[in-house]
Amino acid sequence: MSYGNDGGTWRNDGGVPPHAFDPWTQPELFRGVLTRRVFAFLIDLLVLSVPVILAVLFIAIFGIVTLGLGWALFWLVSPASIIWAIVYYGASIGGPHSATIGMRMMDLELRTWYGAPGYFVLGAVHAVLFWATVSFLSPLVLLVGLFNGRRRLLHDIILGTVIINSSVRAPVAPAARAY
């Protein structure tokens, strides 16, 4: 127990704030999140693959022009792809929308369990942990989301993040009336 500075009351929670998003009082925040996450992932995979494909085509053409010498650059494709993915996820989740392009198209956003928006390191680690869990558990990692109210996946639970419907959290203001 701790004696807090909140009016002299005793707290038994160690000063930890409660979850910002409750699936029982706000079920609309989590409705359809898993399905939307799958489609957002596919969109993000497309966004990630286009520059990589363009780089591979450039190296292939450059190799033809240089009579095969340019093909030595192919070894850069794998590390550059990994760096590109980490920067993409970190910058987009750490951006003002707390969402990747795919997540924005599906009206999703990442928040910490206490409601704060994402930041660069959280986005980068979120991506690395996702790929690590998928590589070990295959798509079965999605089953974890079926057994909790917040529809969190294994990497979300580890990092303390939650994906919510952004259109429900921040509804669009009605249009102004013309008199």
Short mmCIF file of C-alpha atoms in Angstrom, two decimals:
data_model
loop_
_atom_site.label_atom_id
_atom_site.label_comp_id
_atom_site.label_asym_id
_atom_site.label_seq_id
_atom_site.Cartn_x
_atom_site.Cartn_y
_atom_site.Cartn_z
CA MET A 1 0.00 0.00 0.00
CA SER A 2 1.13 3.49 -0.69
CA TYR A 3 0.05 6.83 0.62
CA GLY A 4 -0.49 9.00 -2.45
CA ASN A 5 -0.78 12.71 -3.05
CA ASP A 6 -4.38 12.43 -4.15
CA GLY A 7 -6.18 13.82 -1.13
CA GLY A 8 -4.75 11.51 1.51
CA THR A 9 -6.24 8.25 0.25
CA TRP A 10 -4.56 4.89 0.43
CA ARG A 11 -3.88 3.13 -2.86
CA ASN A 12 -3.22 -0.55 -3.21
CA ASP A 13 -2.40 -0.53 -6.94
CA GLY A 14 1.24 0.59 -6.73
CA GLY A 15 0.39 3.88 -8.46
CA VAL A 16 -0.34 2.14 -11.77
CA PRO A 17 -3.13 3.82 -13.78
CA PRO A 18 -6.00 1.60 -14.95
CA HIS A 19 -6.51 0.51 -18.55
CA ALA A 20 -7.78 3.38 -20.66
CA PHE A 21 -9.96 1.20 -22.89
CA ASP A 22 -12.45 -1.18 -21.31
CA PRO A 23 -13.98 -3.83 -23.60
CA TRP A 24 -17.03 -4.20 -21.37
CA THR A 25 -18.02 -0.52 -21.24
CA GLN A 26 -16.70 0.39 -24.72
CA PRO A 27 -17.14 -2.73 -26.91
CA GLU A 28 -17.38 -0.63 -30.08
CA LEU A 29 -13.66 0.22 -29.74
CA PHE A 30 -12.78 -3.44 -30.34
CA ARG A 31 -15.50 -4.58 -32.73
CA GLY A 32 -13.98 -6.04 -35.92
CA VAL A 33 -10.43 -5.14 -34.93
CA LEU A 34 -8.88 -8.54 -35.74
CA THR A 35 -10.35 -8.66 -39.24
CA ARG A 36 -9.30 -5.09 -39.91
CA ARG A 37 -5.80 -5.84 -38.64
CA VAL A 38 -5.40 -8.64 -41.18
CA PHE A 39 -6.37 -6.32 -44.04
CA ALA A 40 -4.20 -3.52 -42.64
CA PHE A 41 -1.27 -5.95 -42.53
CA LEU A 42 -1.82 -6.88 -46.18
CA ILE A 43 -1.93 -3.21 -47.19
CA ASP A 44 1.25 -2.51 -45.20
CA LEU A 45 2.91 -5.51 -46.81
CA LEU A 46 2.12 -3.99 -50.21
CA VAL A 47 3.47 -0.60 -49.11
CA LEU A 48 6.65 -2.26 -47.84
CA SER A 49 7.18 -4.44 -50.91
CA VAL A 50 6.87 -1.77 -53.63
CA PRO A 51 10.18 0.01 -52.84
CA VAL A 52 11.93 -3.35 -52.40
CA ILE A 53 10.68 -4.55 -55.80
CA LEU A 54 11.78 -1.27 -57.38
CA ALA A 55 15.23 -1.63 -55.80
CA VAL A 56 15.55 -5.20 -57.10
CA LEU A 57 14.55 -4.08 -60.60
CA PHE A 58 17.05 -1.22 -60.45
CA ILE A 59 19.86 -3.56 -59.36
CA ALA A 60 18.94 -6.05 -62.11
CA ILE A 61 19.03 -3.35 -64.80
CA PHE A 62 22.16 -1.81 -63.30
CA GLY A 63 23.78 -5.25 -63.43
CA ILE A 64 22.96 -5.59 -67.12
CA VAL A 65 24.36 -2.13 -67.88
CA THR A 66 27.57 -2.82 -65.94
CA LEU A 67 28.00 -6.28 -67.48
CA GLY A 68 27.24 -8.09 -64.23
CA LEU A 69 29.21 -5.95 -61.77
CA GLY A 70 26.07 -4.21 -60.47
CA TRP A 71 24.56 -7.52 -59.41
CA ALA A 72 26.96 -7.53 -56.49
CA LEU A 73 24.52 -5.09 -54.87
CA PHE A 74 21.87 -7.79 -54.45
CA TRP A 75 23.28 -8.67 -51.04
CA LEU A 76 22.04 -5.27 -49.81
CA VAL A 77 18.39 -6.08 -50.53
CA SER A 78 17.73 -8.19 -47.41
CA PRO A 79 19.29 -5.87 -44.81
CA ALA A 80 17.83 -2.80 -46.51
CA SER A 81 14.38 -4.41 -46.52
CA ILE A 82 14.57 -5.07 -42.79
CA ILE A 83 15.75 -1.54 -42.06
CA TRP A 84 13.03 -0.11 -44.33
CA ALA A 85 10.32 -2.11 -42.50
CA ILE A 86 11.54 -1.04 -39.05
CA VAL A 87 11.75 2.62 -40.08
CA TYR A 88 8.32 2.44 -41.76
CA TYR A 89 6.61 0.98 -38.69
CA GLY A 90 8.48 3.20 -36.26
CA ALA A 91 7.82 6.41 -38.18
CA SER A 92 4.19 5.68 -38.95
CA ILE A 93 3.21 4.42 -35.49
CA GLY A 94 5.29 7.19 -33.94
CA GLY A 95 3.58 9.74 -36.18
CA PRO A 96 0.54 11.89 -35.42
CA HIS A 97 -1.97 9.16 -36.32
CA SER A 98 -0.31 6.36 -34.28
CA ALA A 99 -1.03 4.08 -37.22
CA THR A 100 0.57 2.69 -40.35
CA ILE A 101 -0.94 3.46 -43.76
CA GLY A 102 -2.82 0.16 -43.69
CA MET A 103 -4.11 0.83 -40.18
CA ARG A 104 -5.30 4.30 -41.20
CA MET A 105 -7.12 2.85 -44.20
CA MET A 106 -8.85 0.38 -41.86
CA ASP A 107 -9.62 3.06 -39.20
CA LEU A 108 -7.30 1.54 -36.60
CA GLU A 109 -4.77 3.10 -34.29
CA LEU A 110 -2.25 1.86 -31.77
CA ARG A 111 -2.40 3.10 -28.19
CA THR A 112 -0.60 2.13 -25.03
CA TRP A 113 -2.71 0.36 -22.42
CA TYR A 114 -3.07 3.63 -20.54
CA GLY A 115 -4.20 5.55 -23.66
CA ALA A 116 -1.04 7.34 -24.84
CA PRO A 117 -0.25 7.43 -28.58
CA GLY A 118 2.57 5.39 -30.06
CA TYR A 119 6.13 6.61 -30.52
CA PHE A 120 8.98 5.61 -32.84
CA VAL A 121 10.70 3.01 -30.64
CA LEU A 122 7.37 1.43 -29.70
CA GLY A 123 6.43 1.14 -33.38
CA ALA A 124 9.77 -0.37 -34.33
CA VAL A 125 9.74 -2.87 -31.46
CA HIS A 126 6.08 -3.67 -32.19
CA ALA A 127 7.04 -4.66 -35.75
CA VAL A 128 10.06 -6.72 -34.66
CA LEU A 129 8.05 -8.55 -32.01
CA PHE A 130 5.21 -9.19 -34.47
CA TRP A 131 7.55 -10.75 -37.02
CA ALA A 132 9.28 -12.78 -34.29
CA THR A 133 6.00 -14.19 -32.95
CA VAL A 134 4.67 -14.91 -36.44
CA SER A 135 7.88 -16.73 -37.37
CA PHE A 136 7.59 -18.98 -34.31
CA LEU A 137 3.82 -19.41 -34.09
CA SER A 138 2.86 -18.92 -37.76
CA PRO A 139 -0.59 -17.38 -38.28
CA LEU A 140 -1.74 -19.15 -35.11
CA VAL A 141 -0.65 -16.00 -33.30
CA LEU A 142 -4.03 -14.55 -34.36
CA LEU A 143 -5.80 -17.06 -32.13
CA VAL A 144 -4.56 -15.19 -29.05
CA GLY A 145 -6.75 -12.25 -30.06
CA LEU A 146 -9.89 -14.38 -29.99
CA PHE A 147 -9.53 -15.11 -26.28
CA ASN A 148 -9.30 -11.63 -24.79
CA GLY A 149 -11.77 -8.76 -24.78
CA ARG A 150 -9.37 -6.16 -26.16
CA ARG A 151 -8.48 -8.38 -29.15
CA ARG A 152 -4.78 -8.04 -28.32
CA LEU A 153 -2.25 -10.31 -29.97
CA LEU A 154 0.77 -11.79 -28.20
CA HIS A 155 3.12 -8.94 -29.14
CA ASP A 156 0.49 -6.39 -28.02
CA ILE A 157 0.28 -8.05 -24.61
CA ILE A 158 4.07 -8.15 -24.24
CA LEU A 159 4.44 -4.46 -25.17
CA GLY A 160 1.33 -3.22 -23.36
CA THR A 161 -0.35 -1.87 -26.47
CA VAL A 162 -3.88 -2.07 -27.79
CA ILE A 163 -5.32 -1.53 -31.28
CA ILE A 164 -8.65 0.30 -31.33
CA ASN A 165 -11.14 1.59 -33.87
CA SER A 166 -10.07 5.19 -34.33
CA SER A 167 -13.35 6.23 -35.96
CA VAL A 168 -15.22 5.27 -32.77
CA ARG A 169 -12.74 6.92 -30.41
CA ALA A 170 -12.74 10.26 -32.21
CA PRO A 171 -15.98 10.66 -34.15
CA VAL A 172 -16.01 13.14 -37.00
CA ALA A 173 -17.59 16.47 -36.18
CA PRO A 174 -20.85 17.23 -38.02
CA ALA A 175 -20.64 19.49 -41.04
CA ALA A 176 -21.32 23.18 -40.54
CA ARG A 177 -24.79 24.36 -41.55
CA ALA A 178 -25.25 26.96 -44.25
CA TYR A 179 -28.01 29.43 -43.41
#
